[in-house]
Every structure is written in C-alpha cells, then in structure tokens.
Tab-separated table of C-alpha atoms and ligand atoms in Angstrom:
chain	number	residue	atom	x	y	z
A	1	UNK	CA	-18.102	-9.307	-1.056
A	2	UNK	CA	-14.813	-9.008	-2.385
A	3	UNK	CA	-12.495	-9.165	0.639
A	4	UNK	CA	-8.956	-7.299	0.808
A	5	UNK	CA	-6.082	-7.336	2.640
A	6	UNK	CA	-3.988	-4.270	4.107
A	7	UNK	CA	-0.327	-4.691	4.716
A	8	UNK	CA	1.513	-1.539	6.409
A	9	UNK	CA	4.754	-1.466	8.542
A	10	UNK	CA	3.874	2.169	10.364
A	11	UNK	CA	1.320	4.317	11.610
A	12	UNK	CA	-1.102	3.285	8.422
A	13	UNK	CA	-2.820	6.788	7.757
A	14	UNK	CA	-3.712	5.308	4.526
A	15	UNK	CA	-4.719	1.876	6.111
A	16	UNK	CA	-7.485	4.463	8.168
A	17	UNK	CA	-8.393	6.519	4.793
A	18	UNK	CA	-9.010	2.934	2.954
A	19	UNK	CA	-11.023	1.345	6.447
A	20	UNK	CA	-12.920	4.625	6.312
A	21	UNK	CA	-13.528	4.448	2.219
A	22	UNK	CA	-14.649	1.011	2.304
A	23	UNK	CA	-16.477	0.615	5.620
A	24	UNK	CA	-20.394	0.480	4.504
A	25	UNK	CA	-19.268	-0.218	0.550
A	26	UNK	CA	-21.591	-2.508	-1.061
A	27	UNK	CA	-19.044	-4.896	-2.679
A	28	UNK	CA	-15.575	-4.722	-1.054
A	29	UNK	CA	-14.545	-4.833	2.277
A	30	UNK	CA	-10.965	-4.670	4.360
A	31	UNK	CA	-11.329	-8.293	5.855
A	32	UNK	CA	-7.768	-7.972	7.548
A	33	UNK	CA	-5.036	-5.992	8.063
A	34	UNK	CA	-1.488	-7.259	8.520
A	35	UNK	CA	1.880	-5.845	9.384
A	36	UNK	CA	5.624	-7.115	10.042
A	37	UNK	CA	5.708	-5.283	12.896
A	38	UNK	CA	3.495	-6.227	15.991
A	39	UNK	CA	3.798	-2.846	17.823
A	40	UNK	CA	2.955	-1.133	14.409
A	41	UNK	CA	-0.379	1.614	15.042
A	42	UNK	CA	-1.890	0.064	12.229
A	43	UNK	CA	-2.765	-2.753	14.209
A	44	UNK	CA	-4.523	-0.641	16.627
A	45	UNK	CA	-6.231	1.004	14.184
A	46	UNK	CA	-7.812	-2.392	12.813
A	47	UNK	CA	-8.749	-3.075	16.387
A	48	UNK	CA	-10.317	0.581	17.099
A	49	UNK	CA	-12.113	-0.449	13.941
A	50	UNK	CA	-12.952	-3.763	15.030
A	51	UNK	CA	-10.929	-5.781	11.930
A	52	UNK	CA	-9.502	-8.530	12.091
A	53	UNK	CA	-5.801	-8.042	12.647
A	54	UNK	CA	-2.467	-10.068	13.079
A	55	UNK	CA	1.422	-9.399	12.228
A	56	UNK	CA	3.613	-11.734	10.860
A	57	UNK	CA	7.691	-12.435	10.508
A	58	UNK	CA	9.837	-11.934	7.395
A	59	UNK	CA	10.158	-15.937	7.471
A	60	UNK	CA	6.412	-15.873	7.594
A	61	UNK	CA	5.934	-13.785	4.503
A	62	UNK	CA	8.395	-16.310	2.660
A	63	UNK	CA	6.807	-18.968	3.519
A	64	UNK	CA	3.474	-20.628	2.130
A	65	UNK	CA	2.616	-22.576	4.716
A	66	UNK	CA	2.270	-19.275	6.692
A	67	UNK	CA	0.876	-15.975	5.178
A	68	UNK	CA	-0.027	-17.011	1.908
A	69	UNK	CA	-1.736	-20.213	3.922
A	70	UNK	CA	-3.277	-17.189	5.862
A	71	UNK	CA	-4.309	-15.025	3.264
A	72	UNK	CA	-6.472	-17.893	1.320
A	73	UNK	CA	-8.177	-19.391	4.572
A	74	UNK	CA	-9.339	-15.717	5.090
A	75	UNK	CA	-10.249	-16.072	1.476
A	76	UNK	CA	-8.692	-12.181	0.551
A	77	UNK	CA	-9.154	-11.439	-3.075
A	78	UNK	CA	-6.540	-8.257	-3.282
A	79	UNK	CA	-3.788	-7.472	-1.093
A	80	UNK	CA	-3.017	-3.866	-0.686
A	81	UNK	CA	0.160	-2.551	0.362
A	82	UNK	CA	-0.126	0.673	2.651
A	83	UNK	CA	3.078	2.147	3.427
A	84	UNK	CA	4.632	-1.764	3.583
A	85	UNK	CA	8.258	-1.511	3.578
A	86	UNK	CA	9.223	-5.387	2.639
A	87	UNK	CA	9.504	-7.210	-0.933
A	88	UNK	CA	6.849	-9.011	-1.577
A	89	UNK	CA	8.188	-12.776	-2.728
A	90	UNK	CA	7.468	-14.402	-5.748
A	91	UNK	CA	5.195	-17.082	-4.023
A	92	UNK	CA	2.600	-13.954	-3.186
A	93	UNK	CA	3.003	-12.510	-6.744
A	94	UNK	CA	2.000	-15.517	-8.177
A	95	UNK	CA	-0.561	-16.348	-6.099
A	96	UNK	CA	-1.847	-12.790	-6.476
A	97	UNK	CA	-0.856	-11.967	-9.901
A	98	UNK	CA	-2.253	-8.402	-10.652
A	99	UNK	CA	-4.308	-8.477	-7.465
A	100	UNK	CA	-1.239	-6.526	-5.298
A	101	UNK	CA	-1.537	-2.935	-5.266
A	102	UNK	CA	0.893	-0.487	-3.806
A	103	UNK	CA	1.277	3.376	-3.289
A	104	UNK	CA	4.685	5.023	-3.406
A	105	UNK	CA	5.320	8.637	-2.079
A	106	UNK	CA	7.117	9.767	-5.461
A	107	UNK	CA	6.710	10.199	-9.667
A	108	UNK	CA	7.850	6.820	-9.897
A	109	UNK	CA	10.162	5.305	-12.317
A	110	UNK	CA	11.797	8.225	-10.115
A	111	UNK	CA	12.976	8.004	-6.766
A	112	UNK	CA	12.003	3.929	-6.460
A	113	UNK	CA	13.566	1.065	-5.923
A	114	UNK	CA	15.183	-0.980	-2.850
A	115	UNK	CA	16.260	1.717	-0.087
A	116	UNK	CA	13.401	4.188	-1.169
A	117	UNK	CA	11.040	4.527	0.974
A	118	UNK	CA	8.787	7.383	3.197
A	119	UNK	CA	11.185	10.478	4.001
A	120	UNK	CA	14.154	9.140	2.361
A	121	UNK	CA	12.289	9.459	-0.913
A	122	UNK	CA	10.649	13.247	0.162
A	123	UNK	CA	14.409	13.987	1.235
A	124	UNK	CA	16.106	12.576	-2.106
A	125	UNK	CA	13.184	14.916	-3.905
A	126	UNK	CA	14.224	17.758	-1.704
A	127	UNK	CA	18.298	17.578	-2.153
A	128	UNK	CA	17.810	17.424	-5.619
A	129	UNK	CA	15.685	20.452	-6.038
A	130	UNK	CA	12.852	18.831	-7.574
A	131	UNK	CA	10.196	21.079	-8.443
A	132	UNK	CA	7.541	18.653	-8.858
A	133	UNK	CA	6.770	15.516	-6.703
A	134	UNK	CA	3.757	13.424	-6.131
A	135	UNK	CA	2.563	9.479	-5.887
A	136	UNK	CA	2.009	6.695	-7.388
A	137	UNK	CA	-0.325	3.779	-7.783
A	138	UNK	CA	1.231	0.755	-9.274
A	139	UNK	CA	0.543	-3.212	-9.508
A	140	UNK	CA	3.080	-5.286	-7.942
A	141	UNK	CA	5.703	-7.257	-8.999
A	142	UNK	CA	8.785	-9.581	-7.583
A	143	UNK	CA	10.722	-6.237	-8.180
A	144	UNK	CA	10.702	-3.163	-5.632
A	145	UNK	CA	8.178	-0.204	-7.497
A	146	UNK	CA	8.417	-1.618	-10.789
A	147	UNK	CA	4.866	-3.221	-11.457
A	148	UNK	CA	2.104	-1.961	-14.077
A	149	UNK	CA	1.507	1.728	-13.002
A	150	UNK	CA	-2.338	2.377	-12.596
A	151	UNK	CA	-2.575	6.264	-11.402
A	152	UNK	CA	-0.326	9.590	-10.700
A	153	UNK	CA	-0.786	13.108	-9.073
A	154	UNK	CA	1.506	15.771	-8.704
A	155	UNK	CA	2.257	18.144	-6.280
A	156	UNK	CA	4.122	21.025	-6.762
A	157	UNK	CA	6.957	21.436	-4.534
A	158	UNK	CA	7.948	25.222	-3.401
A	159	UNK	CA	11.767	27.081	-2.754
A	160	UNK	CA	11.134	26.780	0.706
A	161	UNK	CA	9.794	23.166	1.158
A	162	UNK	CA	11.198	21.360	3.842
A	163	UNK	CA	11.387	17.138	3.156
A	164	UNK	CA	8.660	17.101	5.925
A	165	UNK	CA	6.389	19.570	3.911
A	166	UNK	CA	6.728	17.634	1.000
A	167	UNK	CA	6.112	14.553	2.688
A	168	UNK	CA	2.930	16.341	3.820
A	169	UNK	CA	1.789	17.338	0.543
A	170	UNK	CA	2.174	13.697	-0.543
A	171	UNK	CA	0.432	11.890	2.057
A	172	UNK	CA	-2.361	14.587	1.142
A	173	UNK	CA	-2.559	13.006	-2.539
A	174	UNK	CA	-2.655	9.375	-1.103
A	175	UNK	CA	-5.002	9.648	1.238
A	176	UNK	CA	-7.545	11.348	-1.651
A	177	UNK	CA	-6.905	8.865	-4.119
A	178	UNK	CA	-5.932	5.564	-3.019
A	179	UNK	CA	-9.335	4.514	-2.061
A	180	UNK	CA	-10.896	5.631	-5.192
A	181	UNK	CA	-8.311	4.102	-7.256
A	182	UNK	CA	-8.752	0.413	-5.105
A	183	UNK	CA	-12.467	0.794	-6.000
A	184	UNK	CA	-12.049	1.745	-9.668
A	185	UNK	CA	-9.625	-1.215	-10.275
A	186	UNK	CA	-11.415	-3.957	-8.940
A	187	UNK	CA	-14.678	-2.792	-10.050
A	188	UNK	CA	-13.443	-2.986	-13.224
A	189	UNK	CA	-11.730	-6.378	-13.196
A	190	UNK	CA	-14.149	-8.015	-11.503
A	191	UNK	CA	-16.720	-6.704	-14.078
A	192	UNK	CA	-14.721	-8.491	-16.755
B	1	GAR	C1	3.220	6.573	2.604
B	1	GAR	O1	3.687	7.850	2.237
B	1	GAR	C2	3.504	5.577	1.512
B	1	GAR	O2	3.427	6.109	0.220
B	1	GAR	C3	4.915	5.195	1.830
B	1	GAR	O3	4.943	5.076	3.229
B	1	GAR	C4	4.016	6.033	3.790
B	1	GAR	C5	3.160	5.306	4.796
B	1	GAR	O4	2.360	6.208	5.503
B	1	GAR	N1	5.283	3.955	1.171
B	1	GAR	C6	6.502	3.700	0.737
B	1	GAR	O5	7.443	4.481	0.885
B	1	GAR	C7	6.658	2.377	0.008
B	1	GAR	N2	7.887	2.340	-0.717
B	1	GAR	P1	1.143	5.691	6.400
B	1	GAR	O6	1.672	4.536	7.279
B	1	GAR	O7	0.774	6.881	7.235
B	1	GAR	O8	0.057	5.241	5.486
C-alpha cells in the first residue's frame, strides 16, 4: 500500500472527501493525518474514522528530528496538504521532492502567495470583480503556491456573489477533484 499523509490546520472537509475516496482503495491509503493545531476538527475526524492522528508545533515541522523523523517511521510515501496554512521547509521538500501535493482555493499564479489563504483569497476574488474563480492542484515547493501545477477548474462567479458564495462554489470543485487527482498522480508515478 502506498501510505499518505494529510496535513490541514481547520475543519478538513477535504481531509473527510480524501478519507472517504481512499477508504477501501486497493493501493493507497491515508495512514495519518496531522495538523499544527491540536484543537483542529480534522483531528476528530481522523479519530471518528479511526486514523491515526497527532498535531505537531511550528518548531516541530522545522525540525528533522521531529516530523520528518515522524513521517518516515510511519513510512508515508506522499504528504498531502488539505487546507494547511504553514510553509512547508526545505528539509520536507527535499525529503519529499514531488511527493507534496496541495490545493489552493483560486486560478493560481492568481491570488497566491504568503497571506493568501481560505476567505481572504474568495474575498480578494470578490473586491476585484473577478468573473471567474476556481482551484488549483499544484506540487509543492520551498515557495508559498508556486510548485508544478497538476490540475484546474473554474467556477463562474455571478454579480451577486457574496465572498462566502464563492468560497462555496470552490470548496464544491475541491472536494470533486482532489481525490481523483491524488489517485491519478500517484498511480501514474508509481507505475513508472
Ligand atoms: C480549502 O478551501 C483549501 O483550498 C484552502 O483552505 C480550505 C480548507 O478547507 N487552502 C488554502 O487556502 C491554502 N493556501 P477544509 O479545511 O474544509 O478542507
């Protein structure tokens, strides 16, 4: 089995749509799910699910005697990143060069970067009239949003849109295809 990793920092809707996706898949399971904050529902969503489940401290994530440590004695192949709000240092990029997927709520190159993250990107999108918004599936790197993009889909925003509709619309897109596109990419490179 190839074994992954979820990191979120909030409620971890996507974290439940991935548990859901992968939970009686024949070669990849969620062996853990992590998050930065120990009152964060994610982590009782692992536990309603019966996953292992543990949070960890920025110095933690830094460090490699401590998650990365972590991560390999749990022997996790892919780390995914589900609504995780943190960079991701250069000692987890390496160790997990093009096995780091994130999601981002927005048509990224736009509306990334350090600062942009769940409604201040849907109300950036909204203030600036945007008449098309949607998410994004990218690799990551040492840099905030900047990695290898892998997938897009668009929603179309209307006059009356409030940031919160938007934000609805979008979370609507991830939950469909972040699964799918988890599966599809490590399928693939693992088939290689
Ligand atoms: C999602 O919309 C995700 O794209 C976003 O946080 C939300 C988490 O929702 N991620 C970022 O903004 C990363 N820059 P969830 O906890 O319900 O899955």
């Amino acid at each position: 089995m190839i074994r992954i990793a979820i990191l979120a920092s909030g409620g971890g809707s996507n974290a439940e749509a991935i548990i859901g996706y992968f939970k009686s898949h024949n070669s990849i399971e969620v062996a853990m799910v992590l998050s930065n904050r120990k009152n964060a529902y994610v982590l009782e969503r692992a536990k309603n699910h019966k996953i292992d489940h543990d949070s960890f401290t920025r110095e933690d994530l830094n460090d490699e005697t401590k998650l990365l440590k972590l991560l390999k004695e749990k022997e996790i192949d892919y780390i995914i990143l589900a609504g995780f709000l943190m960079l991701i240092p250069s000692i987890l990029t390496q160790a997990y060069m093009n096995r780091i997927l994130n999601i981002h709520p927005a048509l990224l190159p736009k509306y990334g970067g350090k600062g942009m993250y769940g409604h201040h990107v849907h109300e950036a999108v909204k203030i600036n009239g945007e008449k098309i918004s949607g998410m994004t599936i990218h690799l990551v790197n040492e840099q905030y949003d900047k990695g290898r993009i892998l997938f897009q889909a668009e929603v179309e925003i209307l006059v009356n849109d409030s940031a919160e509709d938007i934000a609805a619309k979008v979370l609507k897109l991830e939950h469909k295809h972040y699964p799918q596109i988890i599966e599809s990419y490590i399928s693939e490179r693992e088939s290689r």
